[in-house]
PDB file of C-alpha atoms and ligand atoms in Angstrom:
ATOM      1  CA  MET I   1       0.000   0.000   0.000  1.00  0.00           C
ATOM      2  CA  SER I   2       1.528   3.286  -1.006  1.00  0.00           C
ATOM      3  CA  ALA I   3       0.062   6.754  -1.153  1.00  0.00           C
ATOM      4  CA  PRO I   4      -3.626   5.882  -1.383  1.00  0.00           C
ATOM      5  CA  ALA I   5      -4.548   9.367  -0.284  1.00  0.00           C
ATOM      6  CA  PHE I   6      -5.264  10.763  -3.720  1.00  0.00           C
ATOM      7  CA  GLN I   7      -7.095   7.718  -5.022  1.00  0.00           C
ATOM      8  CA  SER I   8     -10.487   6.530  -3.953  1.00  0.00           C
ATOM      9  CA  HIS I   9     -10.119   3.532  -1.698  1.00  0.00           C
ATOM     10  CA  ASP I  10     -11.824   1.639   1.088  1.00  0.00           C
ATOM     11  CA  HIS I  11     -11.208   4.333   3.641  1.00  0.00           C
ATOM     12  CA  ALA I  12     -12.986   2.607   6.531  1.00  0.00           C
ATOM     13  CA  ALA I  13     -10.637  -0.336   6.115  1.00  0.00           C
ATOM     14  CA  CYS I  14      -7.755   2.097   5.818  1.00  0.00           C
ATOM     15  CA  ILE I  15      -8.597   3.618   9.229  1.00  0.00           C
ATOM     16  CA  ASP I  16      -9.216   0.241  10.840  1.00  0.00           C
ATOM     17  CA  SER I  17      -5.944  -1.217   9.688  1.00  0.00           C
ATOM     18  CA  ALA I  18      -3.891   1.808  10.742  1.00  0.00           C
ATOM     19  CA  VAL I  19      -5.470   1.885  14.211  1.00  0.00           C
ATOM     20  CA  ALA I  20      -5.056  -1.883  14.551  1.00  0.00           C
ATOM     21  CA  ALA I  21      -1.410  -1.630  13.502  1.00  0.00           C
ATOM     22  CA  ALA I  22      -0.794   1.120  16.041  1.00  0.00           C
ATOM     23  CA  ALA I  23      -2.541  -0.855  18.797  1.00  0.00           C
ATOM     24  CA  ALA I  24      -0.524  -3.961  17.961  1.00  0.00           C
ATOM     25  CA  ARG I  25       2.745  -2.072  17.948  1.00  0.00           C
ATOM     26  CA  CYS I  26       1.959  -0.433  21.283  1.00  0.00           C
ATOM     27  CA  ALA I  27       1.094  -3.805  22.815  1.00  0.00           C
ATOM     28  CA  GLN I  28       4.299  -5.290  21.459  1.00  0.00           C
ATOM     29  CA  GLN I  29       6.462  -2.475  22.785  1.00  0.00           C
ATOM     30  CA  GLY I  30       4.681  -1.989  26.069  1.00  0.00           C
ATOM     31  CA  LEU I  31       3.460   1.492  25.097  1.00  0.00           C
ATOM     32  CA  GLN I  32       0.245   2.905  26.468  1.00  0.00           C
ATOM     33  CA  PHE I  33      -2.239   3.337  23.648  1.00  0.00           C
ATOM     34  CA  THR I  34      -4.524   5.494  25.739  1.00  0.00           C
ATOM     35  CA  GLU I  35      -8.004   6.469  24.676  1.00  0.00           C
ATOM     36  CA  VAL I  36      -6.964  10.015  23.789  1.00  0.00           C
ATOM     37  CA  ARG I  37      -3.973   8.810  21.764  1.00  0.00           C
ATOM     38  CA  ARG I  38      -6.213   6.427  19.876  1.00  0.00           C
ATOM     39  CA  ARG I  39      -8.802   9.135  19.309  1.00  0.00           C
ATOM     40  CA  VAL I  40      -6.223  11.622  18.027  1.00  0.00           C
ATOM     41  CA  LEU I  41      -4.921   8.996  15.622  1.00  0.00           C
ATOM     42  CA  GLU I  42      -8.472   8.333  14.421  1.00  0.00           C
ATOM     43  CA  LEU I  43      -9.007  12.052  13.897  1.00  0.00           C
ATOM     44  CA  LEU I  44      -5.825  12.289  11.849  1.00  0.00           C
ATOM     45  CA  LEU I  45      -6.882   9.248   9.860  1.00  0.00           C
ATOM     46  CA  ALA I  46     -10.368  10.562   9.221  1.00  0.00           C
ATOM     47  CA  GLU I  47      -9.091  12.429   6.213  1.00  0.00           C
ATOM     48  CA  HIS I  48      -5.798  12.094   4.434  1.00  0.00           C
ATOM     49  CA  ARG I  49      -5.083  15.651   5.246  1.00  0.00           C
ATOM     50  CA  ALA I  50      -2.715  17.564   7.454  1.00  0.00           C
ATOM     51  CA  MET I  51      -4.270  18.850  10.651  1.00  0.00           C
ATOM     52  CA  GLY I  52      -2.898  21.386  13.084  1.00  0.00           C
ATOM     53  CA  ALA I  53      -2.779  20.715  16.810  1.00  0.00           C
ATOM     54  CA  TYR I  54      -5.581  23.214  17.301  1.00  0.00           C
ATOM     55  CA  ASP I  55      -7.807  21.457  14.764  1.00  0.00           C
ATOM     56  CA  ILE I  56      -7.337  18.305  16.790  1.00  0.00           C
ATOM     57  CA  LEU I  57      -8.050  20.136  19.996  1.00  0.00           C
ATOM     58  CA  ASP I  58     -11.244  21.626  18.561  1.00  0.00           C
ATOM     59  CA  LYS I  59     -12.466  18.187  17.550  1.00  0.00           C
ATOM     60  CA  LEU I  60     -11.682  16.716  20.953  1.00  0.00           C
ATOM     61  CA  ARG I  61     -13.575  19.552  22.577  1.00  0.00           C
ATOM     62  CA  ALA I  62     -16.477  19.138  20.187  1.00  0.00           C
ATOM     63  CA  GLU I  63     -16.698  15.594  21.447  1.00  0.00           C
ATOM     64  CA  GLY I  64     -17.049  16.915  24.947  1.00  0.00           C
ATOM     65  CA  ARG I  65     -13.623  15.850  26.122  1.00  0.00           C
ATOM     66  CA  GLY I  66     -12.746  19.266  27.488  1.00  0.00           C
ATOM     67  CA  ALA I  67      -9.162  18.618  26.457  1.00  0.00           C
ATOM     68  CA  GLN I  68      -6.477  21.157  27.269  1.00  0.00           C
ATOM     69  CA  PRO I  69      -3.803  21.982  24.686  1.00  0.00           C
ATOM     70  CA  PRO I  70      -1.086  19.894  26.402  1.00  0.00           C
ATOM     71  CA  VAL I  71      -3.293  16.829  26.082  1.00  0.00           C
ATOM     72  CA  ALA I  72      -3.472  17.200  22.307  1.00  0.00           C
ATOM     73  CA  TYR I  73       0.223  18.068  22.038  1.00  0.00           C
ATOM     74  CA  ARG I  74       1.312  15.127  24.127  1.00  0.00           C
ATOM     75  CA  ALA I  75      -0.848  12.732  22.145  1.00  0.00           C
ATOM     76  CA  LEU I  76       0.564  14.100  18.875  1.00  0.00           C
ATOM     77  CA  ASP I  77       4.119  13.846  20.217  1.00  0.00           C
ATOM     78  CA  PHE I  78       3.508  10.256  21.132  1.00  0.00           C
ATOM     79  CA  LEU I  79       2.083   9.411  17.705  1.00  0.00           C
ATOM     80  CA  VAL I  80       4.954  11.109  15.872  1.00  0.00           C
ATOM     81  CA  LYS I  81       7.630   9.642  18.121  1.00  0.00           C
ATOM     82  CA  HIS I  82       6.418   6.120  17.526  1.00  0.00           C
ATOM     83  CA  GLY I  83       5.845   6.496  13.810  1.00  0.00           C
ATOM     84  CA  PHE I  84       2.043   6.509  13.785  1.00  0.00           C
ATOM     85  CA  ALA I  85       1.903  10.050  12.471  1.00  0.00           C
ATOM     86  CA  HIS I  86       4.224  12.516  10.799  1.00  0.00           C
ATOM     87  CA  ARG I  87       4.793  16.167  11.340  1.00  0.00           C
ATOM     88  CA  ILE I  88       4.508  18.295   8.212  1.00  0.00           C
ATOM     89  CA  GLU I  89       6.874  21.155   8.891  1.00  0.00           C
ATOM     90  CA  ARG I  90       5.688  23.291   6.027  1.00  0.00           C
ATOM     91  CA  LEU I  91       2.146  23.354   7.327  1.00  0.00           C
ATOM     92  CA  ASN I  92       2.998  23.109  11.027  1.00  0.00           C
ATOM     93  CA  ALA I  93       0.549  20.244  11.027  1.00  0.00           C
ATOM     94  CA  PHE I  94       0.290  16.500  11.398  1.00  0.00           C
ATOM     95  CA  THR I  95      -0.824  13.617   9.262  1.00  0.00           C
ATOM     96  CA  ALA I  96      -1.393   9.968  10.091  1.00  0.00           C
ATOM     97  CA  CYS I  97       1.164   7.549   8.703  1.00  0.00           C
ATOM     98  CA  VAL I  98      -0.150   5.186   6.065  1.00  0.00           C
ATOM     99  CA  GLN I  99       2.465   2.596   6.944  1.00  0.00           C
ATOM    100  CA  PRO I 100       2.555   2.802  10.727  1.00  0.00           C
ATOM    101  CA  GLY I 101       5.140   0.762  12.477  1.00  0.00           C
ATOM    102  CA  GLN I 102       7.699   0.989   9.722  1.00  0.00           C
ATOM    103  CA  ASP I 103      10.600   3.271  10.279  1.00  0.00           C
ATOM    104  CA  HIS I 104      10.727   5.448   7.253  1.00  0.00           C
ATOM    105  CA  SER I 105      11.324   9.001   6.119  1.00  0.00           C
ATOM    106  CA  PRO I 106       8.891   9.395   3.280  1.00  0.00           C
ATOM    107  CA  ALA I 107       8.603  12.351   0.992  1.00  0.00           C
ATOM    108  CA  PHE I 108       5.317  14.161   1.498  1.00  0.00           C
ATOM    109  CA  LEU I 109       3.195  15.278  -1.419  1.00  0.00           C
ATOM    110  CA  ILE I 110       1.128  18.155  -0.136  1.00  0.00           C
ATOM    111  CA  CYS I 111      -1.783  19.590  -2.071  1.00  0.00           C
ATOM    112  CA  ARG I 112      -1.747  23.359  -1.713  1.00  0.00           C
ATOM    113  CA  ALA I 113      -5.462  23.599  -2.515  1.00  0.00           C
ATOM    114  CA  CYS I 114      -7.013  21.015  -0.190  1.00  0.00           C
ATOM    115  CA  SER I 115      -4.124  20.170   2.182  1.00  0.00           C
ATOM    116  CA  SER I 116      -4.398  16.486   1.433  1.00  0.00           C
ATOM    117  CA  VAL I 117      -1.117  14.719   2.018  1.00  0.00           C
ATOM    118  CA  ALA I 118       0.253  11.538   0.498  1.00  0.00           C
ATOM    119  CA  GLU I 119       3.449   9.763   1.377  1.00  0.00           C
ATOM    120  CA  ALA I 120       5.871   8.738  -1.313  1.00  0.00           C
ATOM    121  CA  GLU I 121       8.755   6.416  -0.682  1.00  0.00           C
ATOM    122  CA  ALA I 122      10.898   8.103  -3.287  1.00  0.00           C
ATOM    123  CA  GLY I 123      12.994  10.298  -1.069  1.00  0.00           C
ATOM    124  CA  PRO I 124      16.272  11.794  -2.220  1.00  0.00           C
ATOM    125  CA  GLY I 125      17.703   8.674  -0.575  1.00  0.00           C
ATOM    126  CA  ARG I 126      20.807   7.421  -2.204  1.00  0.00           C
ATOM    127  CA  ALA I 127      21.918  10.487  -4.114  1.00  0.00           C
ATOM    128  CA  LEU I 128      21.692  12.712  -1.071  1.00  0.00           C
ATOM    129  CA  GLY I 129      23.290  10.046   1.091  1.00  0.00           C
ATOM    130  CA  GLN I 130      26.267   9.863  -1.241  1.00  0.00           C
ATOM    131  CA  ALA I 131      26.594  13.617  -1.447  1.00  0.00           C
ATOM    132  CA  ALA I 132      26.461  13.853   2.340  1.00  0.00           C
ATOM    133  CA  ALA I 133      28.981  11.027   2.797  1.00  0.00           C
ATOM    134  CA  ALA I 134      31.376  12.843   0.463  1.00  0.00           C
ATOM    135  CA  GLN I 135      31.371  15.670   2.969  1.00  0.00           C
ATOM    136  CA  GLY I 136      31.675  13.366   5.945  1.00  0.00           C
ATOM    137  CA  PHE I 137      28.156  14.165   7.009  1.00  0.00           C
ATOM    138  CA  THR I 138      25.907  11.564   8.618  1.00  0.00           C
ATOM    139  CA  ILE I 139      22.259  12.108   7.808  1.00  0.00           C
ATOM    140  CA  GLU I 140      19.914  11.206  10.611  1.00  0.00           C
ATOM    141  CA  GLN I 141      16.741  12.476   9.100  1.00  0.00           C
ATOM    142  CA  THR I 142      15.633  14.014   5.846  1.00  0.00           C
ATOM    143  CA  VAL I 143      12.394  15.883   5.452  1.00  0.00           C
ATOM    144  CA  VAL I 144      11.072  16.195   1.941  1.00  0.00           C
ATOM    145  CA  GLU I 145       7.873  18.098   1.444  1.00  0.00           C
ATOM    146  CA  ALA I 146       6.682  18.688  -2.076  1.00  0.00           C
ATOM    147  CA  GLU I 147       3.859  21.132  -2.637  1.00  0.00           C
ATOM    148  CA  GLY I 148       1.548  21.023  -5.623  1.00  0.00           C
ATOM    149  CA  LEU I 149      -1.889  19.934  -6.708  1.00  0.00           C
ATOM    150  CA  CYS I 150      -3.465  16.555  -6.055  1.00  0.00           C
ATOM    151  CA  PRO I 151      -5.290  14.859  -8.977  1.00  0.00           C
ATOM    152  CA  ASN I 152      -8.677  15.993  -7.667  1.00  0.00           C
ATOM    153  CA  CYS I 153      -7.695  19.629  -7.386  1.00  0.00           C
ATOM    154  CA  ALA I 154      -5.761  19.538 -10.663  1.00  0.00           C
ATOM    155  CA  ASP I 155      -8.973  18.345 -12.369  1.00  0.00           C
ATOM    156  CA  THR I 156     -10.946  21.163 -10.807  1.00  0.00           C
ATOM    157  CA  ALA I 157      -8.338  23.724 -11.813  1.00  0.00           C
ATOM    158  CA  GLU I 158      -8.476  22.503 -15.394  1.00  0.00           C
ATOM    159  CA  ARG I 159     -12.232  22.729 -15.476  1.00  0.00           C
ATOM    160  CA  ASP I 160     -12.152  26.237 -14.090  1.00  0.00           C
ATOM    161  CA  ASP I 161      -9.734  27.259 -16.816  1.00  0.00           C
ATOM    162  CA  ALA I 162     -11.934  25.831 -19.577  1.00  0.00           C
TER     163      ALA I 162
HETATM  164 ZN1   ZN X 201      -7.850   6.094   3.622  1.00  0.00          ZN
HETATM  165 ZN1   ZN X 202       4.616   7.225   7.153  1.00  0.00          ZN
HETATM  166 ZN1   ZN X 203      -6.105  18.761  -3.496  1.00  0.00          ZN
END
């Protein structure tokens, strides 16, 4: 499964499998998959879209949880730290990982019109690694965020032009 975000797919199954994978990984590693952590992950999974911490907080509050900002931040930190979600620096927002439990540094394809986000496994990888090695630099993390138009928004843009 790679980058289903822009294609129509069985989204209910998509949410179920990501939550199940997160729950399984937490159980395996002795991590607490608390109710609020699970709920925040579900909220991020609800749409393949980047959400800010305050969007999450608003939704938690709308559900009557009376959550304070640190609650949302801590849950997001937990999800990012353990690979269940990613932080999108460009948008100062978060998105659920579509391959939770796998250590990876995907490239993010971010739609500037609808904020939907897809992961792509084609990072700069080897070429950047070699260039860095040539300078004696050890890369620990690369963040690649590409901004553009998703197929849905590109279609709309074309129609508007016509
Ligand atoms: Zn989905
Ligand atoms: Zn991911
Ligand atoms: Zn879009």
